mmCIF file of C-alpha atoms and ligand atoms in Angstrom:
data_model
loop_
_atom_site.group_PDB
_atom_site.id
_atom_site.type_symbol
_atom_site.label_atom_id
_atom_site.label_comp_id
_atom_site.label_asym_id
_atom_site.label_seq_id
_atom_site.Cartn_x
_atom_site.Cartn_y
_atom_site.Cartn_z
ATOM 1 C CA MET E 1 108.361 14.061 185.554
ATOM 2 C CA ARG E 2 109.360 17.377 187.002
ATOM 3 C CA ILE E 3 112.047 19.994 186.778
ATOM 4 C CA THR E 4 113.005 21.503 190.110
ATOM 5 C CA LYS E 5 113.944 25.141 190.404
ATOM 6 C CA SER E 6 117.593 24.322 191.037
ATOM 7 C CA GLN E 7 117.649 22.237 187.828
ATOM 8 C CA LEU E 8 116.103 25.183 186.014
ATOM 9 C CA VAL E 9 118.712 27.586 187.414
ATOM 10 C CA GLU E 10 121.516 25.241 186.379
ATOM 11 C CA LYS E 11 120.547 24.682 182.754
ATOM 12 C CA PRO E 12 120.270 27.884 180.757
ATOM 13 C CA GLU E 13 120.054 27.420 176.983
ATOM 14 C CA ASN E 14 119.932 29.561 173.886
ATOM 15 C CA TRP E 15 116.444 28.595 172.890
ATOM 16 C CA GLY E 16 114.984 31.733 171.336
ATOM 17 C CA ARG E 17 114.132 35.125 172.656
ATOM 18 C CA HIS E 18 111.528 36.445 175.025
ATOM 19 C CA VAL E 19 110.124 39.708 173.618
ATOM 20 C CA VAL E 20 108.279 42.043 175.996
ATOM 21 C CA ILE E 21 106.233 44.996 174.725
ATOM 22 C CA LEU E 22 105.346 47.727 177.236
ATOM 23 C CA GLY E 23 102.574 50.296 176.982
ATOM 24 C CA ALA E 24 101.519 53.160 179.249
ATOM 25 C CA GLY E 25 99.651 50.753 181.541
ATOM 26 C CA ALA E 26 102.947 49.077 182.464
ATOM 27 C CA SER E 27 104.477 52.286 183.806
ATOM 28 C CA VAL E 28 101.283 53.138 185.670
ATOM 29 C CA ALA E 29 101.276 49.632 187.230
ATOM 30 C CA ALA E 30 104.998 49.816 188.005
ATOM 31 C CA PHE E 31 104.758 53.182 189.781
ATOM 32 C CA PRO E 32 101.414 53.233 191.593
ATOM 33 C CA ASN E 33 102.809 55.828 194.014
ATOM 34 C CA GLY E 34 104.503 57.914 191.351
ATOM 35 C CA ASP E 35 108.168 58.789 191.219
ATOM 36 C CA ALA E 36 110.679 59.344 194.062
ATOM 37 C CA SER E 37 108.803 62.530 195.064
ATOM 38 C CA GLY E 38 105.325 61.080 194.574
ATOM 39 C CA ARG E 39 104.729 62.751 191.193
ATOM 40 C CA LYS E 40 102.224 60.588 189.359
ATOM 41 C CA LEU E 41 102.384 59.179 185.876
ATOM 42 C CA PRO E 42 99.464 60.503 183.881
ATOM 43 C CA THR E 43 97.322 58.349 181.612
ATOM 44 C CA MET E 44 96.315 59.861 178.259
ATOM 45 C CA ASP E 45 92.917 60.709 179.730
ATOM 46 C CA GLY E 46 94.361 62.391 182.810
ATOM 47 C CA LEU E 47 97.277 64.174 181.146
ATOM 48 C CA ILE E 48 95.649 67.596 180.637
ATOM 49 C CA LYS E 49 94.589 67.947 184.253
ATOM 50 C CA LEU E 50 97.733 66.569 185.871
ATOM 51 C CA LEU E 51 100.095 68.718 183.816
ATOM 52 C CA GLY E 52 97.886 71.824 183.884
ATOM 53 C CA LEU E 53 97.607 71.990 180.094
ATOM 54 C CA GLY E 54 94.075 73.468 180.142
ATOM 55 C CA PRO E 55 95.017 77.179 179.854
ATOM 56 C CA VAL E 56 97.538 76.498 177.064
ATOM 57 C CA LEU E 57 94.972 74.532 175.063
ATOM 58 C CA LYS E 58 92.375 77.287 175.572
ATOM 59 C CA ARG E 59 94.912 79.792 174.244
ATOM 60 C CA GLY E 60 95.222 77.575 171.172
ATOM 61 C CA GLY E 61 91.457 77.852 170.623
ATOM 62 C CA VAL E 62 90.497 74.455 172.045
ATOM 63 C CA LYS E 63 86.963 74.818 173.424
ATOM 64 C CA SER E 64 86.532 71.566 175.341
ATOM 65 C CA THR E 65 89.478 69.911 177.074
ATOM 66 C CA ARG E 66 87.398 67.058 178.456
ATOM 67 C CA ARG E 67 88.500 64.739 175.685
ATOM 68 C CA ASN E 68 91.395 62.430 175.003
ATOM 69 C CA PHE E 69 94.576 64.453 174.824
ATOM 70 C CA GLU E 70 95.910 62.734 171.728
ATOM 71 C CA SER E 71 92.865 63.590 169.648
ATOM 72 C CA ILE E 72 93.003 67.251 170.757
ATOM 73 C CA TYR E 73 96.684 67.404 169.867
ATOM 74 C CA SER E 74 95.988 65.810 166.480
ATOM 75 C CA GLU E 75 93.289 68.348 165.644
ATOM 76 C CA LEU E 76 95.572 71.267 166.498
ATOM 77 C CA TYR E 77 98.374 69.731 164.474
ATOM 78 C CA GLU E 78 96.158 69.136 161.466
ATOM 79 C CA SER E 79 94.871 72.727 161.557
ATOM 80 C CA ASP E 80 98.457 74.043 161.402
ATOM 81 C CA PRO E 81 101.609 72.022 162.190
ATOM 82 C CA ASN E 82 103.466 75.296 162.970
ATOM 83 C CA LEU E 83 101.100 76.594 165.662
ATOM 84 C CA PRO E 84 103.241 78.061 168.475
ATOM 85 C CA VAL E 85 100.918 76.506 171.030
ATOM 86 C CA LEU E 86 101.977 73.027 169.858
ATOM 87 C CA ARG E 87 105.532 73.858 170.871
ATOM 88 C CA ASP E 88 104.330 75.062 174.290
ATOM 89 C CA ILE E 89 102.407 71.828 174.838
ATOM 90 C CA GLU E 90 105.408 69.727 173.835
ATOM 91 C CA ASP E 91 107.693 71.704 176.177
ATOM 92 C CA ILE E 92 105.381 71.288 179.173
ATOM 93 C CA ILE E 93 105.036 67.540 178.614
ATOM 94 C CA TYR E 94 108.741 67.090 178.022
ATOM 95 C CA ALA E 95 109.677 69.020 181.175
ATOM 96 C CA TYR E 96 107.284 66.998 183.336
ATOM 97 C CA PHE E 97 108.420 63.568 182.180
ATOM 98 C CA ASP E 98 112.066 64.637 182.175
ATOM 99 C CA SER E 99 111.818 65.642 185.846
ATOM 100 C CA LEU E 100 110.570 62.225 187.025
ATOM 101 C CA ARG E 101 113.042 60.256 189.156
ATOM 102 C CA LEU E 102 113.134 56.565 190.076
ATOM 103 C CA PRO E 103 112.480 55.624 193.699
ATOM 104 C CA GLU E 104 115.692 54.364 195.374
ATOM 105 C CA THR E 105 114.398 50.895 196.165
ATOM 106 C CA PRO E 106 113.992 48.238 193.439
ATOM 107 C CA THR E 107 110.933 48.856 191.287
ATOM 108 C CA LEU E 108 108.876 46.603 189.043
ATOM 109 C CA TYR E 109 111.007 47.789 186.103
ATOM 110 C CA ASP E 110 114.214 46.689 187.868
ATOM 111 C CA HIS E 111 112.538 43.304 188.445
ATOM 112 C CA LEU E 112 111.337 43.100 184.848
ATOM 113 C CA LEU E 113 114.792 43.795 183.421
ATOM 114 C CA MET E 114 116.472 41.328 185.811
ATOM 115 C CA SER E 115 113.971 38.630 184.855
ATOM 116 C CA LEU E 116 115.293 38.671 181.282
ATOM 117 C CA ARG E 117 118.680 38.032 179.656
ATOM 118 C CA SER E 118 120.729 39.926 177.094
ATOM 119 C CA LYS E 119 119.305 37.664 174.330
ATOM 120 C CA ASP E 120 115.804 38.983 175.123
ATOM 121 C CA ILE E 121 114.179 42.290 174.147
ATOM 122 C CA VAL E 122 112.081 44.884 175.937
ATOM 123 C CA ALA E 123 110.284 47.250 173.564
ATOM 124 C CA THR E 124 108.470 50.263 175.014
ATOM 125 C CA PHE E 125 105.970 52.822 173.747
ATOM 126 C CA ASN E 126 106.456 54.991 176.826
ATOM 127 C CA TRP E 127 107.799 58.556 177.146
ATOM 128 C CA ASP E 128 108.710 58.286 180.805
ATOM 129 C CA PRO E 129 112.337 57.768 181.885
ATOM 130 C CA PHE E 130 111.801 54.885 184.319
ATOM 131 C CA LEU E 131 112.775 51.929 182.163
ATOM 132 C CA PHE E 132 115.816 53.750 180.766
ATOM 133 C CA ASP E 133 116.922 54.815 184.258
ATOM 134 C CA ALA E 134 116.363 51.327 185.728
ATOM 135 C CA TRP E 135 118.446 49.865 182.897
ATOM 136 C CA THR E 136 121.217 52.390 183.575
ATOM 137 C CA ARG E 137 121.397 51.616 187.283
ATOM 138 C CA ILE E 138 121.459 47.806 187.056
ATOM 139 C CA ASN E 139 123.206 47.168 183.740
ATOM 140 C CA ASP E 140 126.663 47.052 185.338
ATOM 141 C CA SER E 141 125.577 44.476 187.932
ATOM 142 C CA VAL E 142 123.386 42.105 185.909
ATOM 143 C CA PRO E 143 123.315 41.341 182.162
ATOM 144 C CA VAL E 144 119.938 42.675 181.026
ATOM 145 C CA PRO E 145 118.250 42.989 177.616
ATOM 146 C CA GLU E 146 118.502 45.922 175.248
ATOM 147 C CA ILE E 147 115.600 48.353 175.262
ATOM 148 C CA ILE E 148 113.876 49.235 172.002
ATOM 149 C CA HIS E 149 112.015 52.557 171.925
ATOM 150 C CA LEU E 150 108.915 52.400 169.724
ATOM 151 C CA HIS E 151 108.151 56.042 170.515
ATOM 152 C CA GLY E 152 110.356 58.938 171.552
ATOM 153 C CA ASN E 153 111.545 59.030 175.149
ATOM 154 C CA VAL E 154 112.631 61.908 177.373
ATOM 155 C CA ARG E 155 116.041 60.376 178.063
ATOM 156 C CA LEU E 156 116.908 59.741 174.417
ATOM 157 C CA ALA E 157 118.501 61.897 171.745
ATOM 158 C CA TYR E 158 119.355 60.976 168.157
ATOM 159 C CA CYS E 159 121.039 62.207 164.974
ATOM 160 C CA PRO E 160 118.441 63.058 162.300
ATOM 161 C CA GLU E 161 120.946 62.163 159.563
ATOM 162 C CA HIS E 162 122.448 58.923 160.860
ATOM 163 C CA PRO E 163 121.184 55.871 162.733
ATOM 164 C CA THR E 164 122.784 56.946 166.009
ATOM 165 C CA TYR E 165 121.130 57.513 169.358
ATOM 166 C CA GLY E 166 122.188 57.961 172.943
ATOM 167 C CA ALA E 167 121.753 60.103 176.027
ATOM 168 C CA HIS E 168 121.401 63.882 175.890
ATOM 169 C CA GLY E 169 124.660 65.761 175.358
ATOM 170 C CA MET E 170 126.246 63.012 173.254
ATOM 171 C CA TYR E 171 127.550 63.628 169.721
ATOM 172 C CA CYS E 172 127.046 61.682 166.505
ATOM 173 C CA PRO E 173 130.265 59.829 165.638
ATOM 174 C CA LYS E 174 129.560 60.231 161.911
ATOM 175 C CA CYS E 175 128.839 63.981 161.597
ATOM 176 C CA ASP E 176 129.967 65.254 165.020
ATOM 177 C CA SER E 177 126.641 67.071 165.566
ATOM 178 C CA GLU E 178 125.074 67.075 169.016
ATOM 179 C CA LEU E 179 122.217 64.568 169.214
ATOM 180 C CA VAL E 180 118.739 66.136 169.297
ATOM 181 C CA PRO E 181 115.973 65.115 171.727
ATOM 182 C CA SER E 182 113.656 62.404 170.372
ATOM 183 C CA ARG E 183 110.130 63.497 169.631
ATOM 184 C CA LEU E 184 107.353 62.561 172.066
ATOM 185 C CA LEU E 185 104.186 63.553 170.257
ATOM 186 C CA TYR E 186 102.804 62.491 166.905
ATOM 187 C CA PRO E 187 99.388 63.352 165.488
ATOM 188 C CA VAL E 188 97.336 60.274 166.307
ATOM 189 C CA ALA E 189 95.660 59.785 162.925
ATOM 190 C CA THR E 190 98.976 59.459 161.129
ATOM 191 C CA LYS E 191 101.487 58.355 163.730
ATOM 192 C CA ASN E 192 104.196 58.307 161.214
ATOM 193 C CA TYR E 193 106.672 55.830 162.613
ATOM 194 C CA VAL E 194 107.990 55.015 159.213
ATOM 195 C CA ASN E 195 109.236 58.542 158.507
ATOM 196 C CA ASP E 196 110.875 59.237 161.847
ATOM 197 C CA PRO E 197 114.472 58.043 161.409
ATOM 198 C CA PHE E 198 115.010 57.222 165.074
ATOM 199 C CA VAL E 199 111.807 55.273 165.614
ATOM 200 C CA LYS E 200 112.020 53.551 162.226
ATOM 201 C CA THR E 201 115.313 51.847 163.114
ATOM 202 C CA GLU E 202 113.894 50.705 166.433
ATOM 203 C CA TRP E 203 110.855 49.107 164.769
ATOM 204 C CA GLU E 204 113.146 47.205 162.437
ATOM 205 C CA VAL E 205 114.932 45.707 165.454
ATOM 206 C CA LEU E 206 111.605 44.718 166.985
ATOM 207 C CA LYS E 207 110.463 43.037 163.761
ATOM 208 C CA LYS E 208 113.644 40.982 163.670
ATOM 209 C CA GLY E 209 113.276 40.148 167.371
ATOM 210 C CA LEU E 210 109.710 38.934 166.856
ATOM 211 C CA ARG E 211 110.855 36.563 164.135
ATOM 212 C CA GLN E 212 113.182 34.941 166.677
ATOM 213 C CA ALA E 213 110.812 35.026 169.640
ATOM 214 C CA ARG E 214 109.617 31.890 171.430
ATOM 215 C CA THR E 215 107.400 33.828 173.770
ATOM 216 C CA VAL E 216 105.935 37.317 173.791
ATOM 217 C CA THR E 217 104.576 39.313 176.711
ATOM 218 C CA ILE E 218 102.419 42.375 176.135
ATOM 219 C CA PHE E 219 102.185 44.473 179.278
ATOM 220 C CA GLY E 220 99.751 47.379 179.684
ATOM 221 C CA TYR E 221 99.465 48.125 175.981
ATOM 222 C CA SER E 222 96.056 48.612 174.379
ATOM 223 C CA ALA E 223 97.116 49.433 170.828
ATOM 224 C CA PRO E 224 94.243 48.041 168.800
ATOM 225 C CA THR E 225 91.933 50.965 169.495
ATOM 226 C CA THR E 226 94.340 53.884 169.616
ATOM 227 C CA ASP E 227 97.290 53.298 167.381
ATOM 228 C CA LYS E 228 96.523 51.944 163.937
ATOM 229 C CA GLU E 229 99.945 52.196 162.416
ATOM 230 C CA ALA E 230 101.603 50.364 165.301
ATOM 231 C CA VAL E 231 99.055 47.566 165.059
ATOM 232 C CA ASN E 232 99.593 47.267 161.320
ATOM 233 C CA ILE E 233 103.322 46.938 161.809
ATOM 234 C CA LEU E 234 102.886 44.410 164.626
ATOM 235 C CA ASN E 235 100.413 42.439 162.556
ATOM 236 C CA THR E 236 102.772 42.246 159.623
ATOM 237 C CA ALA E 237 105.723 41.277 161.811
ATOM 238 C CA TRP E 238 103.624 38.646 163.583
ATOM 239 C CA GLY E 239 102.242 37.225 160.369
ATOM 240 C CA LYS E 240 105.704 36.827 158.961
ATOM 241 C CA ALA E 241 107.140 35.499 162.187
ATOM 242 C CA ASN E 242 108.390 32.025 161.428
ATOM 243 C CA ARG E 243 106.034 30.353 163.841
ATOM 244 C CA LEU E 244 108.564 29.987 166.609
ATOM 245 C CA ILE E 245 106.273 31.725 169.052
ATOM 246 C CA GLU E 246 104.901 29.164 171.489
ATOM 247 C CA ARG E 247 103.166 31.372 173.989
ATOM 248 C CA THR E 248 101.645 34.840 174.193
ATOM 249 C CA GLU E 249 101.135 36.406 177.579
ATOM 250 C CA ILE E 250 99.065 39.548 178.143
ATOM 251 C CA ILE E 251 99.538 41.337 181.461
ATOM 252 C CA ASP E 252 96.516 43.554 181.825
ATOM 253 C CA ILE E 253 93.795 44.350 184.298
ATOM 254 C CA LYS E 254 91.045 43.923 181.687
ATOM 255 C CA ASP E 255 88.689 40.948 181.581
ATOM 256 C CA LYS E 256 90.119 37.863 179.874
ATOM 257 C CA GLU E 257 87.380 37.736 177.222
ATOM 258 C CA VAL E 258 87.923 41.380 176.298
ATOM 259 C CA LEU E 259 91.649 40.720 175.995
ATOM 260 C CA TRP E 260 91.071 37.591 173.934
ATOM 261 C CA LYS E 261 89.043 39.590 171.391
ATOM 262 C CA GLN E 262 91.454 42.506 171.397
ATOM 263 C CA TRP E 263 94.529 40.360 170.815
ATOM 264 C CA ASP E 264 92.962 37.552 168.808
ATOM 265 C CA PRO E 265 95.216 37.964 165.731
ATOM 266 C CA PHE E 266 98.264 37.670 167.963
ATOM 267 C CA ILE E 267 97.350 34.586 169.934
ATOM 268 C CA VAL E 268 99.446 31.692 168.780
ATOM 269 C CA ARG E 269 98.302 28.076 168.904
ATOM 270 C CA THR E 270 95.693 29.084 171.488
ATOM 271 C CA TYR E 271 98.325 29.324 174.226
ATOM 272 C CA PHE E 272 97.299 32.519 175.875
ATOM 273 C CA ASP E 273 97.896 33.524 179.486
ATOM 274 C CA CYS E 274 96.645 36.715 181.054
ATOM 275 C CA PRO E 275 97.904 37.105 184.591
ATOM 276 C CA GLU E 276 96.560 40.159 186.400
ATOM 277 C CA GLY E 277 99.926 41.587 187.215
ATOM 278 C CA PHE E 278 103.620 41.258 186.497
ATOM 279 C CA TYR E 279 104.285 39.299 189.703
ATOM 280 C CA LYS E 280 101.913 36.560 188.554
ATOM 281 C CA SER E 281 103.442 36.403 185.082
ATOM 282 C CA ARG E 282 105.878 33.833 183.683
ATOM 283 C CA LEU E 283 108.578 36.525 183.845
ATOM 284 C CA ALA E 284 108.342 36.719 187.631
ATOM 285 C CA SER E 285 107.746 32.962 188.029
ATOM 286 C CA TYR E 286 110.679 31.769 185.891
ATOM 287 C CA PRO E 287 113.053 34.753 185.843
ATOM 288 C CA ARG E 288 115.871 34.491 183.261
ATOM 289 C CA ARG E 289 114.590 30.981 182.336
ATOM 290 C CA THR E 290 111.242 31.766 180.725
ATOM 291 C CA CYS E 291 112.154 30.096 177.418
ATOM 292 C CA GLU E 292 113.699 27.021 179.099
ATOM 293 C CA ALA E 293 110.612 26.526 181.286
ATOM 294 C CA LEU E 294 108.403 26.863 178.222
ATOM 295 C CA LYS E 295 110.400 24.284 176.297
ATOM 296 C CA ASP E 296 110.163 21.762 179.139
ATOM 297 C CA GLN E 297 106.449 22.390 179.546
ATOM 298 C CA THR E 298 105.342 22.423 175.923
ATOM 299 C CA PHE E 299 107.789 20.055 174.199
ATOM 300 C CA TYR E 300 108.370 17.530 176.969
ATOM 301 C CA GLY E 301 105.182 17.947 178.991
ATOM 302 C CA LEU E 302 107.132 18.385 182.215
ATOM 303 C CA TRP E 303 106.012 20.114 185.354
ATOM 304 C CA VAL E 304 108.416 22.969 186.067
ATOM 305 C CA GLU E 305 108.765 24.262 189.600
ATOM 306 C CA GLU E 306 108.471 28.042 189.860
ATOM 307 C CA ASN E 307 111.412 30.112 191.032
ATOM 308 C CA PRO E 308 109.693 33.365 191.989
ATOM 309 C CA LEU E 309 111.690 36.553 191.944
ATOM 310 C CA PRO E 310 111.866 38.078 195.461
ATOM 311 C CA ALA E 311 109.824 41.237 194.972
ATOM 312 C CA LYS E 312 110.101 42.818 198.401
ATOM 313 C CA VAL E 313 113.834 42.882 199.065
ATOM 314 C CA GLY E 314 116.467 45.593 198.590
ATOM 315 C CA PHE E 315 119.081 45.711 195.845
ATOM 316 C CA ASP E 316 121.799 43.817 197.770
ATOM 317 C CA GLU E 317 119.565 40.856 198.476
ATOM 318 C CA LEU E 318 118.091 40.923 194.987
ATOM 319 C CA LEU E 319 121.533 40.852 193.376
ATOM 320 C CA SER E 320 122.625 37.933 195.605
ATOM 321 C CA TRP E 321 119.482 36.068 194.595
ATOM 322 C CA VAL E 322 120.075 36.588 190.881
ATOM 323 C CA LYS E 323 123.799 35.706 191.064
ATOM 324 C CA PRO E 324 123.521 31.881 190.668
ATOM 325 C CA LEU E 325 121.337 32.388 187.588
ATOM 326 C CA VAL E 326 123.892 34.722 185.997
ATOM 327 C CA GLU E 327 126.792 32.416 186.925
ATOM 328 C CA ALA E 328 125.107 29.469 185.245
ATOM 329 C CA GLU E 329 124.593 31.627 182.137
ATOM 330 C CA ASN E 330 128.252 32.648 182.144
ATOM 331 C CA ASN E 331 129.281 28.983 182.406
ATOM 332 C CA MET E 332 126.966 27.909 179.622
ATOM 333 C CA GLY E 333 128.949 25.817 177.161
ATOM 334 C CA LYS E 334 129.628 27.932 174.092
ATOM 335 C CA SER E 335 129.314 24.959 171.759
ATOM 336 C CA LYS E 336 126.366 23.336 173.480
ATOM 337 C CA ASP E 337 123.536 25.142 171.781
ATOM 338 C CA GLN E 338 125.184 26.355 168.637
ATOM 339 C CA GLY E 339 123.236 25.492 165.562
ATOM 340 C CA ASP E 340 119.958 26.066 167.295
ATOM 341 C CA ALA E 341 117.538 28.046 165.170
ATOM 342 C CA ASP E 342 117.847 31.298 166.966
ATOM 343 C CA GLY E 343 121.327 32.672 166.679
ATOM 344 C CA GLY E 344 123.280 34.604 169.218
ATOM 345 C CA GLU E 345 122.765 36.577 172.371
ATOM 346 C CA THR E 346 122.745 40.159 171.184
ATOM 347 C CA ALA E 347 119.665 42.076 170.238
ATOM 348 C CA LYS E 348 121.196 44.444 167.695
HETATM 349 ZN ZN1 LIG A 1 125.069 62.278 162.372
#
């Protein structure tokens, strides 16, 4: 028995969410040639050199800058959280990431967002503006998922007193104060997500999303070694997840055995895929129908024909390609899937 791609396009269901978690490796993979002007995205190890932070760090008394940036920042912060040099570092990093611009043609992040529906969730640890900007430019044309920010982001501002966030220049509807930029840097030893009001709310949304997830994709995120608090939170959320998760997919360039060890606590029922890149993932193979394809494959043992997202075309062609999928979703019978375990279409 088989499901053809046209059958897959024609039968969207509300069968749980697809949750995608993005780390720095995702942005690096999505923008191998940098931004619209060729400005590169730094990794944590290359940040000091690329942004010219060396002289500033020396001024702050840092003797060797040939180390991981986050640990240097943490040491400075722990010596004195009010050091003026910390402010200088934050300003330089903020200005660099804030200046990055999306290339005009569709990027991997446009493809990623279009491959999911509004019921799904994309959570990101990244500072860079690319996901936010891709969302902004396609959201009016295609229903795409909400983005959850697990760290601060250069495009986001928030009210420290109320659970409100938005773009820069917006005002809090509760207290009428102008929103303040979200914070990018935390000392690594005590990345205190729980005490940052903006990030705390976002983590709560992710935890809820994970409880309703049928499939989870982790893309370019290597948390287990660098970010203890995040891993603890993920572990707790995963452990409490009502075992709806049928499949975990890790998109990473690392060796499969290394990934298996790294993500062992998160691998559910031994279903574990690790495609080398996004375009080989289930997201790109079954865009907007990842949960439906999974249901047919795992519950009914059917072979499901792939419907690969056209990666090398411009926006007009891409939007025409995605149109039949969106139309079928819009026509989806409202009563048909009600009562299914997973609730509605909105993320928040
Ligand atoms: Zn407020």
